[in-house]
XYZ file of C-alpha atoms in Angstrom:
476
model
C -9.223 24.607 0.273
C -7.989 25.142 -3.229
C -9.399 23.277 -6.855
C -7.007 20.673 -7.819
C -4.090 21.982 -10.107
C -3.394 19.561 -12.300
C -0.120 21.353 -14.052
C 1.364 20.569 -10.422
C 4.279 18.071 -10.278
C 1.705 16.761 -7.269
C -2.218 17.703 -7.534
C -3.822 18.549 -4.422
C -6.144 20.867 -2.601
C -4.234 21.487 0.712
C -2.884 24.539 -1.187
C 0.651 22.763 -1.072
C 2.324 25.609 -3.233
C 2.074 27.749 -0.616
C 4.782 25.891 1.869
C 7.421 25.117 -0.133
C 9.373 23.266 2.551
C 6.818 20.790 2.358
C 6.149 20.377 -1.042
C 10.115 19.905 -1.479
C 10.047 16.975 0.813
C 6.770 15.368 -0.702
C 8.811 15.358 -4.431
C 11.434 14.140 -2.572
C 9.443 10.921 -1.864
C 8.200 11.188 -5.217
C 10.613 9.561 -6.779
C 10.628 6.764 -4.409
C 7.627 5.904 -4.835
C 7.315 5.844 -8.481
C 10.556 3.180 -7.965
C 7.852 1.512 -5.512
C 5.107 1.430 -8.156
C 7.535 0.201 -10.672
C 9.028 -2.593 -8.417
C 6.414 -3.804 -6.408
C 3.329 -2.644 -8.589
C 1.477 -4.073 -11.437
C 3.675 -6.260 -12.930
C 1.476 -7.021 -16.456
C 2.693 -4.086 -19.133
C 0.110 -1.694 -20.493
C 0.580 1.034 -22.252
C -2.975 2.749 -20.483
C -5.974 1.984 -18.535
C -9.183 3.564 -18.313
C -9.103 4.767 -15.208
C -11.277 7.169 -13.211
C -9.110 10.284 -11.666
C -9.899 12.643 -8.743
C -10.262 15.760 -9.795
C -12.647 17.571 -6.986
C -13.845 16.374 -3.810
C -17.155 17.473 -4.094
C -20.242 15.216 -4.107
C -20.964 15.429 -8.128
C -18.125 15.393 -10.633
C -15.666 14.525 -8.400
C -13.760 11.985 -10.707
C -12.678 12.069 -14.409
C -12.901 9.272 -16.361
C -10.141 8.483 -19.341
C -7.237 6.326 -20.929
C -4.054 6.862 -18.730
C -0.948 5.497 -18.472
C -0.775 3.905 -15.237
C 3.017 5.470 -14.352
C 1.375 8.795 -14.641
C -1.447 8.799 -12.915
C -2.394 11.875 -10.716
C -2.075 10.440 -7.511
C -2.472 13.788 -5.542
C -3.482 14.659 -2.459
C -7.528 15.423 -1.278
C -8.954 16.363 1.574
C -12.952 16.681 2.084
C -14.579 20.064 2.437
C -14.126 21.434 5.986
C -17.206 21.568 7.882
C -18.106 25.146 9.421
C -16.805 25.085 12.982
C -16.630 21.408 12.797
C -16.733 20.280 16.821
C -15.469 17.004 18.615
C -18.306 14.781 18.426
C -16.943 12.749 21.589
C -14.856 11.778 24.144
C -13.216 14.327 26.962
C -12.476 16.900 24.650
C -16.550 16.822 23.570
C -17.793 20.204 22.174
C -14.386 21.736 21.593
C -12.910 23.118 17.711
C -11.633 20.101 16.150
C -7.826 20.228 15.830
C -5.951 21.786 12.678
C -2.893 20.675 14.141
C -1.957 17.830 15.943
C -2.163 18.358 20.029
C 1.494 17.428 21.660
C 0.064 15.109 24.128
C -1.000 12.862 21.419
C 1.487 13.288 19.118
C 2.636 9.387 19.025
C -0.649 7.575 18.820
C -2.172 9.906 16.150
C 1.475 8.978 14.436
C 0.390 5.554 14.853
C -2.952 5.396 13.541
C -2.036 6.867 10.546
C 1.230 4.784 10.161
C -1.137 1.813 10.586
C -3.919 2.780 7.919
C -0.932 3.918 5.667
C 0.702 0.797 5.921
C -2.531 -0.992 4.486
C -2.827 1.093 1.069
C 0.384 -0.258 -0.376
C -0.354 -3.775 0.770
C -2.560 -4.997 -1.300
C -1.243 -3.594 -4.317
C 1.384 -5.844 -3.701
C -0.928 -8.732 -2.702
C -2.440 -8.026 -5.945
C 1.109 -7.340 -8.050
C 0.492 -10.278 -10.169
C -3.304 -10.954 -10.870
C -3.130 -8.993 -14.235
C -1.147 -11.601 -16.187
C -4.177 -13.885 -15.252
C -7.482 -11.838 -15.683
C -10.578 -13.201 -16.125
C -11.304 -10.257 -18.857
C -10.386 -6.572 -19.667
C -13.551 -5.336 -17.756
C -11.980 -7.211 -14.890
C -8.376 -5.910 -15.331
C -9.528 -2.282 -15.360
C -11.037 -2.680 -11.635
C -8.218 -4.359 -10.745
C -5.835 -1.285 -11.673
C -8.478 1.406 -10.686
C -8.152 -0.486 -7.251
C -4.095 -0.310 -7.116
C -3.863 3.219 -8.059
C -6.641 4.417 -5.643
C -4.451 2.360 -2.931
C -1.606 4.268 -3.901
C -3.609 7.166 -3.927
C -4.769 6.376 -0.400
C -1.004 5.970 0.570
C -0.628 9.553 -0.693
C -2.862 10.895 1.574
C -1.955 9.131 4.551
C 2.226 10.298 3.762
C 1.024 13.778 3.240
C -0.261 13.586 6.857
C 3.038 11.957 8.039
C 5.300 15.063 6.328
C 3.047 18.009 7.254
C 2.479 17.461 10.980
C 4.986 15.193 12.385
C 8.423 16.305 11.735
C 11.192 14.308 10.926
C 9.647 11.300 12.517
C 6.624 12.020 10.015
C 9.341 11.716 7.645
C 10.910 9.123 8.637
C 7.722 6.684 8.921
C 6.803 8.080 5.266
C 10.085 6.055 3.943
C 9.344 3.007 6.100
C 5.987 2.736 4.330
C 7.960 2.258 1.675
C 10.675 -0.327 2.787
C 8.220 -2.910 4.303
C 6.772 -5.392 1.772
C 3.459 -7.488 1.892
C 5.240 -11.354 3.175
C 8.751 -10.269 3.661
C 10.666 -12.447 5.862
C 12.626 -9.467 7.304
C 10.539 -6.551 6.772
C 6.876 -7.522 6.444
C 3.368 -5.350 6.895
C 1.815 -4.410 10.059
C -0.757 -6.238 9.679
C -1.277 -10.167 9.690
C -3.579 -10.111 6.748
C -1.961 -7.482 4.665
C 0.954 -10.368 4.481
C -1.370 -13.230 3.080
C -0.945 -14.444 -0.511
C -3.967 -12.782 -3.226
C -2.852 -15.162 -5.610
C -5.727 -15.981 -7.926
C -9.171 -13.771 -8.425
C -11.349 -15.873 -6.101
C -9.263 -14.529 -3.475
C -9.311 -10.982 -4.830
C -13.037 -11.105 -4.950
C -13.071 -12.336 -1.528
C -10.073 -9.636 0.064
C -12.014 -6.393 -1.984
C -15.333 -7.976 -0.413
C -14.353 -8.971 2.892
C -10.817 -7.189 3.463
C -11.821 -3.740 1.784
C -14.698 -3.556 4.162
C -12.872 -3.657 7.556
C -10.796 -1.011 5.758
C -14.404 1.190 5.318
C -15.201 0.294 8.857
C -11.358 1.314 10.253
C -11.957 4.583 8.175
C -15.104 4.952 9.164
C -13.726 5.434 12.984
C -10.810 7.781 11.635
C -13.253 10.275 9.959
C -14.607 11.337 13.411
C -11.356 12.128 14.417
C -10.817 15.274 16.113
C -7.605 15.804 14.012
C -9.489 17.664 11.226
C -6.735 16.805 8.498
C -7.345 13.017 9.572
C -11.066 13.665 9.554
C -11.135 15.179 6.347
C -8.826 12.473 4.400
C -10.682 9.504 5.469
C -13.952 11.158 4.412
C -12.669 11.001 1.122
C -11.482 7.911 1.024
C -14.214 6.438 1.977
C -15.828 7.710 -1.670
C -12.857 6.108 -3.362
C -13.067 2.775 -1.314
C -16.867 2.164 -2.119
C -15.744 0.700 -5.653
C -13.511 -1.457 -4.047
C -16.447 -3.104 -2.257
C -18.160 -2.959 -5.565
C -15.675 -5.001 -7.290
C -15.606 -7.735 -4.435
C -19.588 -7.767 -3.889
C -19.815 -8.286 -7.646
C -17.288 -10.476 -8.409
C -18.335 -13.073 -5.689
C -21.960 -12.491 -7.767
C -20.641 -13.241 -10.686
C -18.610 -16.047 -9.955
C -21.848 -17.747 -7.721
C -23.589 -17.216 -10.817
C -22.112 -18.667 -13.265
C -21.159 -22.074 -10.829
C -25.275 -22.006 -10.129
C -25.782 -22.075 -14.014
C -23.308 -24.674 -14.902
C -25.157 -26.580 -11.680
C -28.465 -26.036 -13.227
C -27.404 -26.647 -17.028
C -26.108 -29.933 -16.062
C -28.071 -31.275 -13.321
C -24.608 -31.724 -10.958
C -22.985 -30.448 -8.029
C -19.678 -31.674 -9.783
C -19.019 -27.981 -11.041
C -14.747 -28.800 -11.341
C -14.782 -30.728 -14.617
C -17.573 -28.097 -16.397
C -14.699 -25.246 -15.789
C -16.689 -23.991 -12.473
C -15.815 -23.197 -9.138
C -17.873 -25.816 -6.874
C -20.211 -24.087 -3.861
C -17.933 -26.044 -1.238
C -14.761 -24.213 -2.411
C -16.359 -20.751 -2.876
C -17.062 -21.577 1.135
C -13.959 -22.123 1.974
C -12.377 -19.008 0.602
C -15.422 -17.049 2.236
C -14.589 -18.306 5.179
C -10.836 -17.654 5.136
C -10.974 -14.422 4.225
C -13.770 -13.312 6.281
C -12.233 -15.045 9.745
C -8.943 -13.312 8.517
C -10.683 -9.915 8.227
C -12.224 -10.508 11.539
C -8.346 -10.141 13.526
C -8.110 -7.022 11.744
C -10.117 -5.371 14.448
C -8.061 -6.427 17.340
C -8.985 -8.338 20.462
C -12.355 -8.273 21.841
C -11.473 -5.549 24.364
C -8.543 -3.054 24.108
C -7.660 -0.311 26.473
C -5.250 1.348 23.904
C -8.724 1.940 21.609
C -10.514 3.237 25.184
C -7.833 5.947 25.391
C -8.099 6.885 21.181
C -12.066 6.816 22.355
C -11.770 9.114 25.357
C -8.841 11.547 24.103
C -10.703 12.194 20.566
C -8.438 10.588 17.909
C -11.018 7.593 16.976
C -14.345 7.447 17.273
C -17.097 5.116 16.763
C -18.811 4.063 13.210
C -21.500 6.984 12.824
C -20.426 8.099 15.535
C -22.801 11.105 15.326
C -25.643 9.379 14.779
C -25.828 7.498 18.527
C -28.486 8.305 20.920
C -25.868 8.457 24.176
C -24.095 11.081 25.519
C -20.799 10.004 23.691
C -18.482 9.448 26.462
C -19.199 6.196 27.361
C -18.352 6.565 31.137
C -20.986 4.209 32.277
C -22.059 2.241 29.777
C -21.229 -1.238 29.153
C -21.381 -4.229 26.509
C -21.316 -7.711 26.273
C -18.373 -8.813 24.433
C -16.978 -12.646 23.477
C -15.344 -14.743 25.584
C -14.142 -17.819 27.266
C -15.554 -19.024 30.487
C -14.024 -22.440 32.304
C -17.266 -23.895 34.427
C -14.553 -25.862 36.178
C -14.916 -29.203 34.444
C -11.582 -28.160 32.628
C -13.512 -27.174 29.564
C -13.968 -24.076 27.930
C -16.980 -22.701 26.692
C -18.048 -19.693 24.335
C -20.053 -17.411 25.854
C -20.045 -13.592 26.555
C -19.394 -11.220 29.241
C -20.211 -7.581 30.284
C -16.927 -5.442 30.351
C -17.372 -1.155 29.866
C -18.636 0.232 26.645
C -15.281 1.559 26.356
C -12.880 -1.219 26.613
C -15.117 -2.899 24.406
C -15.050 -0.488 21.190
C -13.636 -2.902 18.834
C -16.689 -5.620 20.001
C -18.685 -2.737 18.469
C -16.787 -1.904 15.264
C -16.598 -5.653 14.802
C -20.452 -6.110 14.897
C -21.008 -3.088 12.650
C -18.754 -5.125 10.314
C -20.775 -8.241 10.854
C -23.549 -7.106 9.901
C -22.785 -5.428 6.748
C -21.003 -8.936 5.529
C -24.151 -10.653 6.101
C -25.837 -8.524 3.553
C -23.878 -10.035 0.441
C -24.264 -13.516 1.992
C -27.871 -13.000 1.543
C -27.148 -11.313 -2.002
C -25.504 -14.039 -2.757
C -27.886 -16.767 -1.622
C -30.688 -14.869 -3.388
C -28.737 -15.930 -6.569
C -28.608 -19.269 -5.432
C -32.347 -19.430 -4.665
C -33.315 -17.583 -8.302
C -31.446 -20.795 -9.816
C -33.653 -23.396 -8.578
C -30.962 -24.281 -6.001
C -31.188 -25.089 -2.173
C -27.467 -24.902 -1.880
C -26.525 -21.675 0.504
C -23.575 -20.206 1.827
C -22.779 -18.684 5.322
C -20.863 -16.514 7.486
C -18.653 -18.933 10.001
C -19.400 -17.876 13.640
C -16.740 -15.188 14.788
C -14.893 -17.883 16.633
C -13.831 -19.813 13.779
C -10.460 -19.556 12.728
C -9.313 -17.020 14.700
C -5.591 -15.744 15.591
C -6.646 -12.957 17.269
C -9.031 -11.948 20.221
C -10.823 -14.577 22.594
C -10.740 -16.891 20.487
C -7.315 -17.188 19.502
C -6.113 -19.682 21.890
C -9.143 -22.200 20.615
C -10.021 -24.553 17.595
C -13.197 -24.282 16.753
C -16.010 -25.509 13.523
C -17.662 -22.771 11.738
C -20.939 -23.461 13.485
C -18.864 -22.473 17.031
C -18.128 -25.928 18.206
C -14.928 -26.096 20.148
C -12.303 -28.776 18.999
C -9.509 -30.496 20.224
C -6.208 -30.162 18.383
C -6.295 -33.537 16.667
C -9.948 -32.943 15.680
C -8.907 -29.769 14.370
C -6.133 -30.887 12.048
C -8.737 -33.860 10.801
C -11.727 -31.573 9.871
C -10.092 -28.296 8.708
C -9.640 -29.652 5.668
C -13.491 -29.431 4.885
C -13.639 -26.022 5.875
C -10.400 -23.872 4.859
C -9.071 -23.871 1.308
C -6.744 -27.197 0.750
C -3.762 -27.070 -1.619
C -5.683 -28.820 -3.662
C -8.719 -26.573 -3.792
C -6.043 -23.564 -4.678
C -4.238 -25.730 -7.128
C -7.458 -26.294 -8.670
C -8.792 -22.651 -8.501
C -5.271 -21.551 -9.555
C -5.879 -23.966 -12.800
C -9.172 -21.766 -13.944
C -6.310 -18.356 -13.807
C -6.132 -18.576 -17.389
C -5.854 -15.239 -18.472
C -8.346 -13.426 -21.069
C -7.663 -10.128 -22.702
C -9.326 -10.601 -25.983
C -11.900 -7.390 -26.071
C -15.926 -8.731 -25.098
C -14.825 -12.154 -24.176
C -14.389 -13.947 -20.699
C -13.431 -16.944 -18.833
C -15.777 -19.556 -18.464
C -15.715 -19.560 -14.242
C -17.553 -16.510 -13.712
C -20.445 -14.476 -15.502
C -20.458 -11.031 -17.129
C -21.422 -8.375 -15.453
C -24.522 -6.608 -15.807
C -23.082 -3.228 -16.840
C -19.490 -1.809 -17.669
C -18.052 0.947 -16.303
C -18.964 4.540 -16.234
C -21.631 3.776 -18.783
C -19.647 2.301 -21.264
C -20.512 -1.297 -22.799
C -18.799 -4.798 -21.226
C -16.809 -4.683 -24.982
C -15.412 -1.465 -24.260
C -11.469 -1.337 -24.668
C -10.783 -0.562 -20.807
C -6.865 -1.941 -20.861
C -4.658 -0.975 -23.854
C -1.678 -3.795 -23.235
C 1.974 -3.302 -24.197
């Protein structure tokens, strides 16, 4: 471990001066992706941002705060501290050193894990490319930016792992990550959601909430990773990915607020011509994105995520923190499914498969759980208002492309539909054109210093202790 040199063409603490091959080939990508950045980026001009920059990896003072230009941010490369004799926390290899370097026998999945997380980062900032030139405030357009960079941050770290343990096909992958684009036709993101339109900030509150989180979670599982690099890069992260939570857990505050005071104020429900964003349609966007982030952790069961389990490379969330014996030989869980009593029709119910097949049942639950805490934030602002209006988490077969319930239609309470009655209630339940048209209408941009748009609320403090009126975005 080294302290961050910030007179390097590429701050880091993996001591990258000292192979020169590889810091060669890392400015050689560089370039590429500052042409990235430039092209697929943030596409509102600003001259600088006050941003908060990684300067230590330690658990106080890790981050800098300051007016930078956004082109020369000090992306860099950070791994966590190393733990003394760190040891495999699970699986077959239980007990043994964790790996500094990357075993040959699982060479290609560890390549693919990392390919897959890496493909993520520079997603979203290209879901998010075009939000700026509509922001509900500067406050707002700051956390919008500190999110991008710290995604292209994240891409950093994930490329650094590609060049400096996988060869040319490290290499080779690092350029990809590059050449695929969020909704391409020809050349689109790995994963489903990662392709979806962010196109107003209802939807960006509801992808940093809802999105963002299955990213802790998927981290969360990497960090326990017997590859120590991995380990170590996801741990910090993680610290950087927290505010991206923050911004969606406050933004969906904010905007519930100020649609429950416009509600209260004029004694209506009828929120749309008063400038606010009615409960039904904050509903419908929760339960988009959320039933969107649910694919993200695969099908119910998955013997591809049994093998990462058993061979080391991706362990559970807290993984150390289980009372079993963290090899999962003979355990088991109930996971979702379908069962046909014979009658011809299907049911939702649950069935007991091995604790190891059914890893992603468990991640997904973990997940679950943690969303239902800002449902309850949220309804707690609902019920300081005076109102009896609440919202809710669909059940996990709702809307789903992806797991057992892919092949079904089914209500957010868990009824199962028919096609036709499908098509003739999803209207009331997923965003219309007409709900985005109308949500798109609000996107009228602010940038005036201390003032906002009238859908949402102010938020209750500014950023690194400075006041809501502070001048976070300098514009070109």
């Amino acid at each position: 471990m080294t302290t961050p040199d910030y007179a390097e063409k590429i701050p880091n603490n993996v001591s990258l001066a000292d192979d020169r091959r590889l810091q060669r080939a890392l400015e050689s990508w560089q370039p590429n992706f500052l042409t990235w950045w430039e092209t697929m980026g943030p596409a509102l001009p600003t001259q600088d941002v006050y941003l908060r920059t990684a300067v230590n990896v330690g658990r106080e003072g890790w981050a800098q705060f300051g007016h930078v230009p956004m082109r020369d941010y000090r992306w860099g490369i950070f791994l966590a501290e190393p733990g003394p004799d760190r040891r495999i926390a699970f699986g077959r290899h239980k007990g043994e050193p964790a790996w500094q370097q990357v075993p040959g026998e699982y060479r290609a999945e560890l390549r693919r894990l990392i390919v897959i997380q890496g493909d993520t980062e520079p997603a979203s900032v290209e879901q998010q490319r075009n939000l700026g030139a509509t922001a509900p405030s500067l406050y707002d357009l700051r956390n919008l930016f500190q999110v991008n960079v710290e995604e292209g941050r994240h891409l950093w770290a994930m490329v650094y792992l590609l060049h400096a343990h996988f060869g040319r096909e490290g290499r080779e992958e690092a350029e990809e990550l590059l050449h695929r684009n969020s909704g391409s036709q020809d050349a689109p993101r790995i994963l489903g959601a990662f392709n979806e339109e962010t196109p107003d900030w209802l939807s960006f509150f509801m992808f940093t909430y809802f999105t963002d989180r299955d990213g802790k979670y998927q981290l969360g599982t990497l960090k326990e990773s017997a590859f120590d690099p991995l380990s170590r890069t996801c741990e910090f992260m993680l610290k950087e990915e927290a505010h991206h939570m923050f911004v969606g857990t406050t933004g969906v505050d904010r905007v519930v607020e100020r649609t429950a005071q416009v509600m209260v104020e004029n004694d209506t429900d009828d929120v749309a011509a008063l400038g606010a964003i009615p409960l039904p349609v904050i509903q419908k966007y929760l339960n988009f994105h959320y039933s969107v982030s649910l694919d993200l952790f695969g099908g119910d069961t998955s013997t591809n995520v049994a093998n990462y389990y058993t061979a080391g490379l991706k362990g559970r969330w807290m993984e150390e923190r289980r009372k079993d014996d963290h090899l999962l030989d003979s355990d088991s869980i109930m996971v979702d499914a379908l069962l046909d009593a014979g009658t011809g029709q299907q049911s939702i119910a649950q069935t007991e498969v091995s604790a190891l097949v059914g890893l992603n049942t468990d991640l997904r639950r973990q997940y679950i759980a943690d969303c239902e805490g800002g449902v309850k934030r949220w309804n707690r602002i609902l019920e300081g208002a005076g109102l009896a209006h609440r919202l809710a988490l669909p059940r996990p077969s709702f809307n789903r492309k992806v797991g057992a319930f892919a092949g079904i239609e089914a209500s957010p309470a868990g009824e199962i539909l028919t096609a036709t009655e499908w098509e003739q209630r999803k209207s009331q339940w997923l965003p219309t054109d007409t709900d985005k048209t109308f949500v798109r209408s609000l996107m009228r941009p602010v940038h005036e210093r201390g003032k906002i748009a009238a859908w949402l609320a102010p938020p209750r403090n500014g950023i690194n202790g400075q006041p809501f009126d502070y001048d976070y975005v300098h514009l070109a």
